[in-house]
mmCIF file of N, CA and C in Angstrom:
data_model
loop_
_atom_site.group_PDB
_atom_site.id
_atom_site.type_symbol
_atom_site.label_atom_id
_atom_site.label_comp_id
_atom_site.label_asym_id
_atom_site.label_seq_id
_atom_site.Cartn_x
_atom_site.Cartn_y
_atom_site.Cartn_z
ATOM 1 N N UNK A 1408 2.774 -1.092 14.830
ATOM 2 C CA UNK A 1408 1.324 -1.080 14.799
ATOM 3 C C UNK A 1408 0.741 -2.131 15.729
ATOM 4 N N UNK A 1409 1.075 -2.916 16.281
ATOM 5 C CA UNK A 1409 1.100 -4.074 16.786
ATOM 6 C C UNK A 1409 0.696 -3.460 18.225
ATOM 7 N N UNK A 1410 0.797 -2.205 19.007
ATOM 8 C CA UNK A 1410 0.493 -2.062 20.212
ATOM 9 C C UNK A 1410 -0.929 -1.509 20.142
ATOM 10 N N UNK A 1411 -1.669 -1.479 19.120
ATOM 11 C CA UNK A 1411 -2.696 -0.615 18.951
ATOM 12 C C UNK A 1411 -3.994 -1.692 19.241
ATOM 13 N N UNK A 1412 -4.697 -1.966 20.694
ATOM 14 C CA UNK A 1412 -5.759 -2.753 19.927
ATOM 15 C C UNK A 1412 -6.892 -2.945 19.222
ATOM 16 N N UNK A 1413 -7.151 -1.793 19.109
ATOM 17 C CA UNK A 1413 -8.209 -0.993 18.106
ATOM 18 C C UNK A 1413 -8.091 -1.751 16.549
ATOM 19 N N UNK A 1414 -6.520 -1.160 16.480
ATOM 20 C CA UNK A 1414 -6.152 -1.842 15.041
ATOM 21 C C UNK A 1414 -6.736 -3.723 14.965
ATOM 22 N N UNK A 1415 -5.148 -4.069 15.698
ATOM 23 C CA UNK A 1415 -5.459 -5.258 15.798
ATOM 24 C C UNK A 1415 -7.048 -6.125 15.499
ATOM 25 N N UNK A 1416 -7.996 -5.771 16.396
ATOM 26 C CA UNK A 1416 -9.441 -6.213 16.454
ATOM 27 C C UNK A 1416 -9.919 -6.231 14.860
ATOM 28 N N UNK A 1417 -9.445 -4.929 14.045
ATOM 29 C CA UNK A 1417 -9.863 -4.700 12.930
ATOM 30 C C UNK A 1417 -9.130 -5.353 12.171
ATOM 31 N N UNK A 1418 -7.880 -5.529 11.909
ATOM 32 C CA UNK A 1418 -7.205 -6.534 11.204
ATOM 33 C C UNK A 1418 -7.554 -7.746 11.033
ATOM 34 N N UNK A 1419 -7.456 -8.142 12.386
ATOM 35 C CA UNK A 1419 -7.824 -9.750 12.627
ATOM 36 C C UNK A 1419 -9.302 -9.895 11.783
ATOM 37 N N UNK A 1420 -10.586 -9.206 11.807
ATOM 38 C CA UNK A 1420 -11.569 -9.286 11.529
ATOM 39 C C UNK A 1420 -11.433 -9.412 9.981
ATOM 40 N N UNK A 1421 -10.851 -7.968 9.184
ATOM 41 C CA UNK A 1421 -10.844 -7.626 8.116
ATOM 42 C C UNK A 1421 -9.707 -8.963 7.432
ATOM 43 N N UNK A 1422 -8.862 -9.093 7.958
ATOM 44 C CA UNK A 1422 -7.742 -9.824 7.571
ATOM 45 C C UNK A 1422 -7.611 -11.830 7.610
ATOM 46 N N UNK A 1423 -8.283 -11.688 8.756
ATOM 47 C CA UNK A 1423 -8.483 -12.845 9.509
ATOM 48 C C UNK A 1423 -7.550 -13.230 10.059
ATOM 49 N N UNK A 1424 -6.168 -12.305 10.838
ATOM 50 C CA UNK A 1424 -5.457 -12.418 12.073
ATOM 51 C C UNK A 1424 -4.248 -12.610 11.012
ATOM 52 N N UNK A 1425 -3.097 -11.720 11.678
ATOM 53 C CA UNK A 1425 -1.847 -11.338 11.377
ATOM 54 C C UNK A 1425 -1.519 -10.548 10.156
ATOM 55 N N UNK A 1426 -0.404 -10.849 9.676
ATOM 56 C CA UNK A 1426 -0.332 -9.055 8.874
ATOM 57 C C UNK A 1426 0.004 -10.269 7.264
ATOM 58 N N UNK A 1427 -0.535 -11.166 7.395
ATOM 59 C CA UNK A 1427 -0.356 -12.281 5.848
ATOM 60 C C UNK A 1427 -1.173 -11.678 4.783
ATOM 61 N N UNK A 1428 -1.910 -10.880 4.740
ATOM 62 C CA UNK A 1428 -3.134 -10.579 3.923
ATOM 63 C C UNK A 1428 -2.493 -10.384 2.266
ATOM 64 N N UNK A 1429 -1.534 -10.601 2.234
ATOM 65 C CA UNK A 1429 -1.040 -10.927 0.494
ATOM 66 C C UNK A 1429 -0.420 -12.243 0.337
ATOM 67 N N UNK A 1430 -0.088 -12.840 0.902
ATOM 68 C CA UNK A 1430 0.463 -14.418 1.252
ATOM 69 C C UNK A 1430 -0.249 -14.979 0.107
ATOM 70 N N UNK A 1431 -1.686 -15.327 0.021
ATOM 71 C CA UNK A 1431 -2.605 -16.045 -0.472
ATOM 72 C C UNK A 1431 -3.183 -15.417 -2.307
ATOM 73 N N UNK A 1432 -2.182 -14.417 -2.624
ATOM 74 C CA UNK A 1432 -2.525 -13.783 -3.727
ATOM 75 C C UNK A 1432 -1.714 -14.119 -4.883
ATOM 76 N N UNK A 1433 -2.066 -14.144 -5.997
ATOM 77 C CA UNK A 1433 -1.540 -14.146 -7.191
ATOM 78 C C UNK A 1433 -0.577 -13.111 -7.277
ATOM 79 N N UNK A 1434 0.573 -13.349 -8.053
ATOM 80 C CA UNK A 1434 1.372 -12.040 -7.926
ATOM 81 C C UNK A 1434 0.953 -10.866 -8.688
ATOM 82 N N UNK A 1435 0.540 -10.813 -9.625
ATOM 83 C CA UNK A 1435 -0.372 -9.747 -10.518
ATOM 84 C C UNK A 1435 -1.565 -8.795 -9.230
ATOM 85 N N UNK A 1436 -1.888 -9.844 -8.366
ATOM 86 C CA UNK A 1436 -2.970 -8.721 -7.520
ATOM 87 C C UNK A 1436 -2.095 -8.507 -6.640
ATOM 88 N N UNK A 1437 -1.149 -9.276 -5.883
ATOM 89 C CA UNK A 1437 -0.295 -8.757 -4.950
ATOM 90 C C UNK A 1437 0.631 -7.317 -5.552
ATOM 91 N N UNK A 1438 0.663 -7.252 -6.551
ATOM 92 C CA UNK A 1438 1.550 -5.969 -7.141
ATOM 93 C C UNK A 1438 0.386 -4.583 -7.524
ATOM 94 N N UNK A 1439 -0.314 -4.967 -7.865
ATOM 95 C CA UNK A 1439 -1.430 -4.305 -7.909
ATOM 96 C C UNK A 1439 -1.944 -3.719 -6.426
ATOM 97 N N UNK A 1440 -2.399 -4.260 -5.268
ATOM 98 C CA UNK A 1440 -2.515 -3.871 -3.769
ATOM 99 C C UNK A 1440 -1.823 -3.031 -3.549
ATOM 100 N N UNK A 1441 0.135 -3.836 -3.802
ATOM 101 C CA UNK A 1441 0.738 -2.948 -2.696
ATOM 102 C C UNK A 1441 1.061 -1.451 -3.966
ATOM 103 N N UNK A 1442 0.750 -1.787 -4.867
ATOM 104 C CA UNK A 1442 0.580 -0.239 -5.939
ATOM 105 C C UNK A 1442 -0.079 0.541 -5.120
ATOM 106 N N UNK A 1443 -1.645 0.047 -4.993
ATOM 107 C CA UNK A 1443 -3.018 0.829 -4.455
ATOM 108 C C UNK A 1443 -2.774 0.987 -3.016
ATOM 109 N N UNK A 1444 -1.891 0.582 -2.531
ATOM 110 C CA UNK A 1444 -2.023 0.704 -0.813
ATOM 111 C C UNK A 1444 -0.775 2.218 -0.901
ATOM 112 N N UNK A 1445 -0.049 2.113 -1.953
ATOM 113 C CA UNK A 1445 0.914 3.136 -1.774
ATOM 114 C C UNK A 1445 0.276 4.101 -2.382
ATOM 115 N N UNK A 1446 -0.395 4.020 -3.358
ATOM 116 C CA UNK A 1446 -1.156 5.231 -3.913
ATOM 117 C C UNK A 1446 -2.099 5.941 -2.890
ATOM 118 N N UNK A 1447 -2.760 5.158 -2.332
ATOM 119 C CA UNK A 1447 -3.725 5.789 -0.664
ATOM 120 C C UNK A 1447 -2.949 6.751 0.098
ATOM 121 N N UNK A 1448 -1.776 5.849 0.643
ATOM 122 C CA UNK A 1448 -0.686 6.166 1.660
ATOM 123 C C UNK A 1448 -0.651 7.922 1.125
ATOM 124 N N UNK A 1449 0.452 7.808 0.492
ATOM 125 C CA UNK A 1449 0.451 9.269 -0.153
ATOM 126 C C UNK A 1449 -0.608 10.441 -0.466
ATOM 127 N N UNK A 1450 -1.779 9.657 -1.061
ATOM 128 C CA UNK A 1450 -3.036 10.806 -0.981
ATOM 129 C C UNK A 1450 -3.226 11.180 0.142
ATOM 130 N N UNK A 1451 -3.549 10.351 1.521
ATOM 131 C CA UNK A 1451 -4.130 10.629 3.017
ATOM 132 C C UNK A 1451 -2.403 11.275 3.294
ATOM 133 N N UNK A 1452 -1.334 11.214 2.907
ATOM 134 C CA UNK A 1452 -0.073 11.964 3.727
ATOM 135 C C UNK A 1452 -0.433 13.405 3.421
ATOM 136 N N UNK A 1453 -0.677 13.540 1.956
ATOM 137 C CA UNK A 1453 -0.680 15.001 1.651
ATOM 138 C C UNK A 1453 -2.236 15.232 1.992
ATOM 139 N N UNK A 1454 -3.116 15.179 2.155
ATOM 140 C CA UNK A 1454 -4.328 15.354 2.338
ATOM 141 C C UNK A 1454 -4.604 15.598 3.898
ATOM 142 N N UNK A 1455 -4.154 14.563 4.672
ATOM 143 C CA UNK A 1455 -4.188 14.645 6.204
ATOM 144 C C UNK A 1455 -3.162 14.860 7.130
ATOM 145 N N UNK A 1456 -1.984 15.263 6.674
ATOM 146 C CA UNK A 1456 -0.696 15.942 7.171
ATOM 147 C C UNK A 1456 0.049 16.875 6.446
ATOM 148 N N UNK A 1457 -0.846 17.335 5.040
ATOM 149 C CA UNK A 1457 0.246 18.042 4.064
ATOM 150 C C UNK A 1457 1.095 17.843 3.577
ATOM 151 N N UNK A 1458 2.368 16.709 3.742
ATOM 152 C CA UNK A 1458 3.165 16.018 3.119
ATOM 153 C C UNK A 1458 2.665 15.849 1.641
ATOM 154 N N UNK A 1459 3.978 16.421 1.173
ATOM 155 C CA UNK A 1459 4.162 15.740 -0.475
ATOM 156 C C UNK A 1459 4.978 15.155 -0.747
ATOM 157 N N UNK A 1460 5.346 14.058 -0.952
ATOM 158 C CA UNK A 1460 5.835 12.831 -1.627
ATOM 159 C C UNK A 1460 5.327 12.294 -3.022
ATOM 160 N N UNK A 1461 6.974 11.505 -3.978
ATOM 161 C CA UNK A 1461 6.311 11.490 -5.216
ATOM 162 C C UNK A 1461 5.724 12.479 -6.015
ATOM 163 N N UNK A 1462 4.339 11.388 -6.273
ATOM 164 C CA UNK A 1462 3.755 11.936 -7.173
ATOM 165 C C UNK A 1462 2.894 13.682 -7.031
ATOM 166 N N UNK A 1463 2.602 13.626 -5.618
ATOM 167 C CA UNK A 1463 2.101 14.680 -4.724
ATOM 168 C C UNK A 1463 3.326 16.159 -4.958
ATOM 169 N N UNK A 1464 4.832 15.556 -4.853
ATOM 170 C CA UNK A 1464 5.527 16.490 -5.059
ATOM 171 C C UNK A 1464 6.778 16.916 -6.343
ATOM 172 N N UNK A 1465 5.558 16.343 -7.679
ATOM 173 C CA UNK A 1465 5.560 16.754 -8.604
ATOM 174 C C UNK A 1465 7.192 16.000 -8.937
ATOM 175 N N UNK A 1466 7.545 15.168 -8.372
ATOM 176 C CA UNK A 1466 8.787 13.732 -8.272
ATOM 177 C C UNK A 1466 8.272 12.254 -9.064
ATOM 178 N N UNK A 1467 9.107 11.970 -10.234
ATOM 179 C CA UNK A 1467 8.815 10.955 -9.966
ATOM 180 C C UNK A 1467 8.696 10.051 -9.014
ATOM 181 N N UNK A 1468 7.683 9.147 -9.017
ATOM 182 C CA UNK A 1468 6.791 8.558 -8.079
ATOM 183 C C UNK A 1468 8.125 6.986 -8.309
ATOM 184 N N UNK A 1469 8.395 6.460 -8.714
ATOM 185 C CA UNK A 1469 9.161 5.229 -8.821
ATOM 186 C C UNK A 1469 10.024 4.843 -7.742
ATOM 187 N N UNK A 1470 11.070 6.009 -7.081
ATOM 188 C CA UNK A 1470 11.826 6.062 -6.223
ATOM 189 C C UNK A 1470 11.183 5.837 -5.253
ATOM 190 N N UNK A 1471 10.640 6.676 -4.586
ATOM 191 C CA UNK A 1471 9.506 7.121 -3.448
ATOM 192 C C UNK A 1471 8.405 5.512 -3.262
ATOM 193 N N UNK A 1472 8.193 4.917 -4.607
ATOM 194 C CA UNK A 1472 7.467 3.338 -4.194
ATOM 195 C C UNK A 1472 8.521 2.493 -3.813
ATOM 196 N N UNK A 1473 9.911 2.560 -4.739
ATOM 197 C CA UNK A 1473 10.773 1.574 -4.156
ATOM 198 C C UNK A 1473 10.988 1.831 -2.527
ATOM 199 N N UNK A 1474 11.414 3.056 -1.931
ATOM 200 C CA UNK A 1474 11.328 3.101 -0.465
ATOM 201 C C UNK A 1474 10.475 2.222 -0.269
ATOM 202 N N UNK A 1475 8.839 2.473 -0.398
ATOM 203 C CA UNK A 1475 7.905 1.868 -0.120
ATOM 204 C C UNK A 1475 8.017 0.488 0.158
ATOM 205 N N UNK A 1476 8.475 -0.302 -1.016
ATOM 206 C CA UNK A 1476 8.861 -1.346 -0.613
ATOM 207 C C UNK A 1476 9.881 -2.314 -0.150
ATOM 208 N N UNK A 1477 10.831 -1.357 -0.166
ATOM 209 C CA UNK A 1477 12.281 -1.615 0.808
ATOM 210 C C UNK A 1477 11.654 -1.626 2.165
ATOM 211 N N UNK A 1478 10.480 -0.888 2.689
ATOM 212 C CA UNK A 1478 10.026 -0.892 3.840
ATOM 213 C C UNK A 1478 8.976 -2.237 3.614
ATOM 214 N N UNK A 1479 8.549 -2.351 3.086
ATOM 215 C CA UNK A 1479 7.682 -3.677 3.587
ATOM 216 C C UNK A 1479 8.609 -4.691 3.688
ATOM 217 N N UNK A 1480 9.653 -4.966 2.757
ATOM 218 C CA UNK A 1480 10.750 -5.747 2.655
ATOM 219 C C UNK A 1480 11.332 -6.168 4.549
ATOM 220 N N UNK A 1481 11.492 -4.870 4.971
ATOM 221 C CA UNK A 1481 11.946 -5.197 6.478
ATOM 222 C C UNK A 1481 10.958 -5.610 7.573
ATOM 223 N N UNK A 1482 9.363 -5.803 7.011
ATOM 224 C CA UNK A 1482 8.635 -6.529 7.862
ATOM 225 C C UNK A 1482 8.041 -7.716 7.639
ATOM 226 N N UNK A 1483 8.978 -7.984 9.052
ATOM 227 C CA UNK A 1483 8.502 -9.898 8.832
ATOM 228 C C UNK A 1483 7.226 -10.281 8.197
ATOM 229 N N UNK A 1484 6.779 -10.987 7.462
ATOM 230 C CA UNK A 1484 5.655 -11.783 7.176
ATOM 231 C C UNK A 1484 4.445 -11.042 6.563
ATOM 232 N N UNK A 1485 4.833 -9.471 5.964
ATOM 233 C CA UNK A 1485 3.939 -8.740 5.051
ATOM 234 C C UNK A 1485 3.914 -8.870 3.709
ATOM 235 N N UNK A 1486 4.970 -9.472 3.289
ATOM 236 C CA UNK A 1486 5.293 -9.519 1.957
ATOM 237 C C UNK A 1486 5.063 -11.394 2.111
ATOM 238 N N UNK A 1487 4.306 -11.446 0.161
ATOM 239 C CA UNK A 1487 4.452 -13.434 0.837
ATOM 240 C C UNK A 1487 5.589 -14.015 0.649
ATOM 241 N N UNK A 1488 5.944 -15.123 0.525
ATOM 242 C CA UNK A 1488 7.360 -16.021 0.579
ATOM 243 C C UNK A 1488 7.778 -15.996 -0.758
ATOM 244 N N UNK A 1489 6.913 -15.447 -1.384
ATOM 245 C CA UNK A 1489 7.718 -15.815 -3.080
ATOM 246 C C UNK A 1489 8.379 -14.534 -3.091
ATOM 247 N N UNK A 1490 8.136 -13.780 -2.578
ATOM 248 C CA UNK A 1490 8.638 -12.309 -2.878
ATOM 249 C C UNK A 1490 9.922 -12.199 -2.919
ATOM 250 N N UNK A 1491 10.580 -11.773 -4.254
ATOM 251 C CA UNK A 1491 12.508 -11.931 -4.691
ATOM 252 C C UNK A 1491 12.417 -10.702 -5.280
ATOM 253 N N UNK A 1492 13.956 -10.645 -5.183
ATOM 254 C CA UNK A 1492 14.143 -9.137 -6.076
ATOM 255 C C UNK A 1492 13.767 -9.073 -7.136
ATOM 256 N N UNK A 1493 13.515 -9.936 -8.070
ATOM 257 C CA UNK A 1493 13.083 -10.080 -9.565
ATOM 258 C C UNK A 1493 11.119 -9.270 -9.098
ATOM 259 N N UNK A 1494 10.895 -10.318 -8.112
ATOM 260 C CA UNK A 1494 9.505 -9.894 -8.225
ATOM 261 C C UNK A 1494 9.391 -8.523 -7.856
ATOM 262 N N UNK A 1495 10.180 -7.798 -7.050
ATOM 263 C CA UNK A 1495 10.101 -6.576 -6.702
ATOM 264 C C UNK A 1495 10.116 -5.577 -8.014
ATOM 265 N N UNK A 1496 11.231 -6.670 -8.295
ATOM 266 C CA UNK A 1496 11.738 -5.623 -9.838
ATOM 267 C C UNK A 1496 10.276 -5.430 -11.101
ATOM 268 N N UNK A 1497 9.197 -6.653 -11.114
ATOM 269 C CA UNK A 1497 8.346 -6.824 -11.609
ATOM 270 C C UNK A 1497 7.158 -5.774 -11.116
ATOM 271 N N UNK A 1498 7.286 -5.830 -9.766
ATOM 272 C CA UNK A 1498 5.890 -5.145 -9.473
ATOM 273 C C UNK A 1498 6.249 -3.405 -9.431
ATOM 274 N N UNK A 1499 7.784 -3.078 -9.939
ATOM 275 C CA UNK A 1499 7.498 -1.511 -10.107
ATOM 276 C C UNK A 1499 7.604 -1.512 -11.577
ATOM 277 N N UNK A 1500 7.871 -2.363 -12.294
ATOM 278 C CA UNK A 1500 8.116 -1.823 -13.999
ATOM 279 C C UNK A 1500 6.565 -2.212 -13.794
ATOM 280 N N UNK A 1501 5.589 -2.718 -13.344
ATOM 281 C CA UNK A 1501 3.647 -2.990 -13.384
ATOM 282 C C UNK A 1501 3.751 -0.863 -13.017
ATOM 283 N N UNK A 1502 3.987 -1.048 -11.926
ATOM 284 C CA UNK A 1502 3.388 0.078 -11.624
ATOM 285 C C UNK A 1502 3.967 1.724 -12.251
ATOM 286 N N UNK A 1503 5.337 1.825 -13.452
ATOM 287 C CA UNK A 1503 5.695 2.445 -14.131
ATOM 288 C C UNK A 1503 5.745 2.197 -15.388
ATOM 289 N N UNK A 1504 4.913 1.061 -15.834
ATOM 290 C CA UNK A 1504 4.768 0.986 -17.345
ATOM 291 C C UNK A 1504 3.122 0.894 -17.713
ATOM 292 N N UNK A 1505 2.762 0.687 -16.378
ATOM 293 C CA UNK A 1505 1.143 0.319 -16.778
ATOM 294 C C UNK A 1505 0.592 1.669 -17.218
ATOM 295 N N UNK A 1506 -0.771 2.132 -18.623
ATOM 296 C CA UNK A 1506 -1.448 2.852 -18.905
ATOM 297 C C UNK A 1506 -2.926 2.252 -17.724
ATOM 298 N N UNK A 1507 -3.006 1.773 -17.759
ATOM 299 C CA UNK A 1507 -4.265 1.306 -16.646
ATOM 300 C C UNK A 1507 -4.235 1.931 -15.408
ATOM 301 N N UNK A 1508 -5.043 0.891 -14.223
ATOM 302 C CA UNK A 1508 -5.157 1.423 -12.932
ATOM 303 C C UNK A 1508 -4.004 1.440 -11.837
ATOM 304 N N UNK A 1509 -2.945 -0.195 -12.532
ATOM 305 C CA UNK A 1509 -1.674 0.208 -11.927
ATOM 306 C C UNK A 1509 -0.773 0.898 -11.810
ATOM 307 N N UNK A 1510 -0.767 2.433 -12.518
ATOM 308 C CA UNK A 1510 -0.424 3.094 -13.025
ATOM 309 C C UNK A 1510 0.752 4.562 -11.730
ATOM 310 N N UNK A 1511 1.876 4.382 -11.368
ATOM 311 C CA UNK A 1511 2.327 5.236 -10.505
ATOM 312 C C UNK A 1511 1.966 6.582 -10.815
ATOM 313 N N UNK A 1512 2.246 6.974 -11.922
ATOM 314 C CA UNK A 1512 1.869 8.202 -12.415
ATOM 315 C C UNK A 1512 0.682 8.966 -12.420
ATOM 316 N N UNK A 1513 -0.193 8.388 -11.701
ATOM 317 C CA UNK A 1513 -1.522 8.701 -11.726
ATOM 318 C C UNK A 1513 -2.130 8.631 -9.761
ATOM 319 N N UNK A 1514 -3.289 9.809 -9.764
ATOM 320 C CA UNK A 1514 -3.497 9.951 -8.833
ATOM 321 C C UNK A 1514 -4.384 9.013 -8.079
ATOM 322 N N UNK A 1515 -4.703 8.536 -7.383
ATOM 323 C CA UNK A 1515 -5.707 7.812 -6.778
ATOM 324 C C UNK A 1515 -6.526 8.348 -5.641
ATOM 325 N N UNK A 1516 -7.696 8.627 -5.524
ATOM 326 C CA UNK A 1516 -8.817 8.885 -4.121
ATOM 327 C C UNK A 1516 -8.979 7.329 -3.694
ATOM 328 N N UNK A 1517 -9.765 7.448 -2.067
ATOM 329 C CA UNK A 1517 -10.882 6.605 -1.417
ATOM 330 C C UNK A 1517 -11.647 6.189 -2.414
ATOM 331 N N UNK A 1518 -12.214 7.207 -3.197
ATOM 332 C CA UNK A 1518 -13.520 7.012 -3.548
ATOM 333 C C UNK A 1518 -13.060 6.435 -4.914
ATOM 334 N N UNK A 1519 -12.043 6.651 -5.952
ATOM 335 C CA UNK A 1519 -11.404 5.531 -6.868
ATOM 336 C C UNK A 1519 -11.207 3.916 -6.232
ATOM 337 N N UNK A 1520 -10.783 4.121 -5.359
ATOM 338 C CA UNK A 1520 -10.509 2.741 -4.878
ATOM 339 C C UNK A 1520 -12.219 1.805 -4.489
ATOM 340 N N UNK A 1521 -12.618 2.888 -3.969
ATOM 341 C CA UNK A 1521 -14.012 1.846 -3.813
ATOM 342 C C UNK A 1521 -14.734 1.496 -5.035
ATOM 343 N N UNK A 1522 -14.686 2.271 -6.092
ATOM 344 C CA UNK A 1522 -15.604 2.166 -7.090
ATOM 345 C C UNK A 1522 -14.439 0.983 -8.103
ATOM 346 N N UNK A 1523 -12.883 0.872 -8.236
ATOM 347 C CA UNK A 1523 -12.356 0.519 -8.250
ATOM 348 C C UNK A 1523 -13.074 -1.372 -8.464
ATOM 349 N N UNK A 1524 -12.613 -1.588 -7.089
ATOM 350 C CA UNK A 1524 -12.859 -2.533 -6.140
ATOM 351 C C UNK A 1524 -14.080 -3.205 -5.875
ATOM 352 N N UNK A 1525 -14.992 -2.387 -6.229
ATOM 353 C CA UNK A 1525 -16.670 -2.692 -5.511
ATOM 354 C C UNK A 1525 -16.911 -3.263 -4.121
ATOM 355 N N UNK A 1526 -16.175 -2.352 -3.578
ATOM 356 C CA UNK A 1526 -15.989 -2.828 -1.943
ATOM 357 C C UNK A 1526 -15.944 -1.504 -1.428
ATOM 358 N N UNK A 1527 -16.571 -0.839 -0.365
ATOM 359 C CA UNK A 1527 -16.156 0.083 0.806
ATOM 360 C C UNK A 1527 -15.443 -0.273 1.594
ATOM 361 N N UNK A 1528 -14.785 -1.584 1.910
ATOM 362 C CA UNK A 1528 -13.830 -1.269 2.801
ATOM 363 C C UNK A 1528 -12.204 -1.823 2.219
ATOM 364 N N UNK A 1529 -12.254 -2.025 0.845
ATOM 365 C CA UNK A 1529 -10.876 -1.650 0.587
ATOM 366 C C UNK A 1529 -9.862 -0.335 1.000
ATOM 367 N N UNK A 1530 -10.483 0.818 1.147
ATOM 368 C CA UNK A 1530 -9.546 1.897 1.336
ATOM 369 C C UNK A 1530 -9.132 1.145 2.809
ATOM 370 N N UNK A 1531 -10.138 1.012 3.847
ATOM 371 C CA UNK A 1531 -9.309 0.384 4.840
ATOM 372 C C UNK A 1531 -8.115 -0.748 4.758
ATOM 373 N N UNK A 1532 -8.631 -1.569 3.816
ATOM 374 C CA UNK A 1532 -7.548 -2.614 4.058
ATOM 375 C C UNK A 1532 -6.405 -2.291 3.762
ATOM 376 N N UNK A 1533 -6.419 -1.113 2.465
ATOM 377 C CA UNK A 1533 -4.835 -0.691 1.789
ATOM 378 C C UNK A 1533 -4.474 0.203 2.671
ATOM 379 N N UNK A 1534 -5.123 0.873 3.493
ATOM 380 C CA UNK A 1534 -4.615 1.978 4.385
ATOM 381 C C UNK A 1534 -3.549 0.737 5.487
ATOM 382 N N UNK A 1535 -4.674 -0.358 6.236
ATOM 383 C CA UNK A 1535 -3.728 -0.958 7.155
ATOM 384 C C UNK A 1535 -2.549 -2.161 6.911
ATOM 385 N N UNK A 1536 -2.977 -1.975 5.770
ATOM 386 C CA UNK A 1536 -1.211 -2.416 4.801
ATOM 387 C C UNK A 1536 -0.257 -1.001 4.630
ATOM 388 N N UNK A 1537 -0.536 0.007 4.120
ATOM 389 C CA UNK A 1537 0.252 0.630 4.112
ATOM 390 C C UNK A 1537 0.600 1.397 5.848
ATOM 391 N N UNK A 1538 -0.349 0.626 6.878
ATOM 392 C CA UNK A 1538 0.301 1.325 8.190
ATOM 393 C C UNK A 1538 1.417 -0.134 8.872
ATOM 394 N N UNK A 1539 0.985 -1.230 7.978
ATOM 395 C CA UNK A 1539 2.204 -2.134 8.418
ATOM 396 C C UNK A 1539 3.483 -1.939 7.998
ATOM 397 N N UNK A 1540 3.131 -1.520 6.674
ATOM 398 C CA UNK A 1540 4.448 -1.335 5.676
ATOM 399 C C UNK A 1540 5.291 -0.409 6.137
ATOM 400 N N UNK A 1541 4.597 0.902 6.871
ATOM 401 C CA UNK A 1541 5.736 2.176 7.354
ATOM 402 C C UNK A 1541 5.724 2.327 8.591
ATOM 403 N N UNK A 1542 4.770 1.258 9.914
ATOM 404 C CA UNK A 1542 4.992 1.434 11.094
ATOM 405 C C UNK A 1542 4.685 2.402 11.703
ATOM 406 N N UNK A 1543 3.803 3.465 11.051
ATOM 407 C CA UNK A 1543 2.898 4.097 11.433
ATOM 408 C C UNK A 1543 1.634 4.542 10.882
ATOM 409 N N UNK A 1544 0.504 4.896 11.715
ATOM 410 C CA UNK A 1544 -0.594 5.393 11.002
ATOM 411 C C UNK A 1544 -0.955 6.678 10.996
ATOM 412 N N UNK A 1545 -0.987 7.172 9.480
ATOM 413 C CA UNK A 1545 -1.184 8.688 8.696
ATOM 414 C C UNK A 1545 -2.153 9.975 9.709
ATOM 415 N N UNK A 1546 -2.841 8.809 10.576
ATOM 416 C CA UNK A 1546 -3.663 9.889 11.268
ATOM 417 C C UNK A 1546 -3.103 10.295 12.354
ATOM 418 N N UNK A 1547 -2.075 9.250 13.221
ATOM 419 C CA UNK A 1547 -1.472 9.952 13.877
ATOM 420 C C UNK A 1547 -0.475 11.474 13.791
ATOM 421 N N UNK A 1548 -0.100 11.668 15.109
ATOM 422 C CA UNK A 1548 0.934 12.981 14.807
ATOM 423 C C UNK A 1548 1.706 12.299 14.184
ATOM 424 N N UNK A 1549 2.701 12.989 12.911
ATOM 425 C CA UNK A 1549 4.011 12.764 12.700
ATOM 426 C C UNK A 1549 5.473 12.942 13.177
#
């Protein structure tokens, strides 16, 4: 994502420069994000390329997040420094035991996330976490 400067400009702005934007979080919201950034990911895959994954293809969703974060795992400096396998192990039993909003099993829109959030430009931010996390972005060709 890094050759894009479109992105970049918007990162840096939205982010305030480099791909740290969970570094500075509690681990409860950091597990929560990269929940909601994977829940996006997947709605805009099947929504704007047809892809079903997970929860989309009627799969448990658990497997399909661990990828998820085996892939952030391999990029430098997206995940913050505390991040251990325990915590990994923490933030999918959040996102497969939670009845709430952390919830894998459950679908998520844009428009959940904003009302969510009380922000319009969260869907962006979880979208350009989840385009760091997989090294590409959903709108491109696949």
């Amino acid at each position: 994502m890094s050759g894009n400067a479109g992105f970049n400009i918007l990162r840096d702005t939205l982010w305030g420069g480099g791909n740290n934007w969970l570094h500075n979080r509690s681990e409860d919201e950091t597990y929560k994000l990269l929940i909601d950034s994977y829940h996006l990911r997947i709605e805009d895959e099947y929504t704007f390329r047809g892809d079903a994954g997970g929860l989309y293809a009627d799969e448990d969703p658990v497997p399909h997040f661990r990828r998820f974060l085996r892939k952030a795992e391999k990029k430098e400096g997206v995940l913050p420094p505390w991040w251990t396998l325990e915590k990994k192990t923490a933030c999918v039993r959040k996102g497969n035991t939670s009845n709430e909003w952390s919830c894998l099993h459950a679908a998520v829109e844009k428009s959940d996330i904003q009302e969510h959030y009380h922000d319009n430009t969260m869907p962006t931010q979880l979208r350009m976490l989840a385009d760091e996390i997989t090294g590409s972005n959903v709108m491109s060709p696949a």
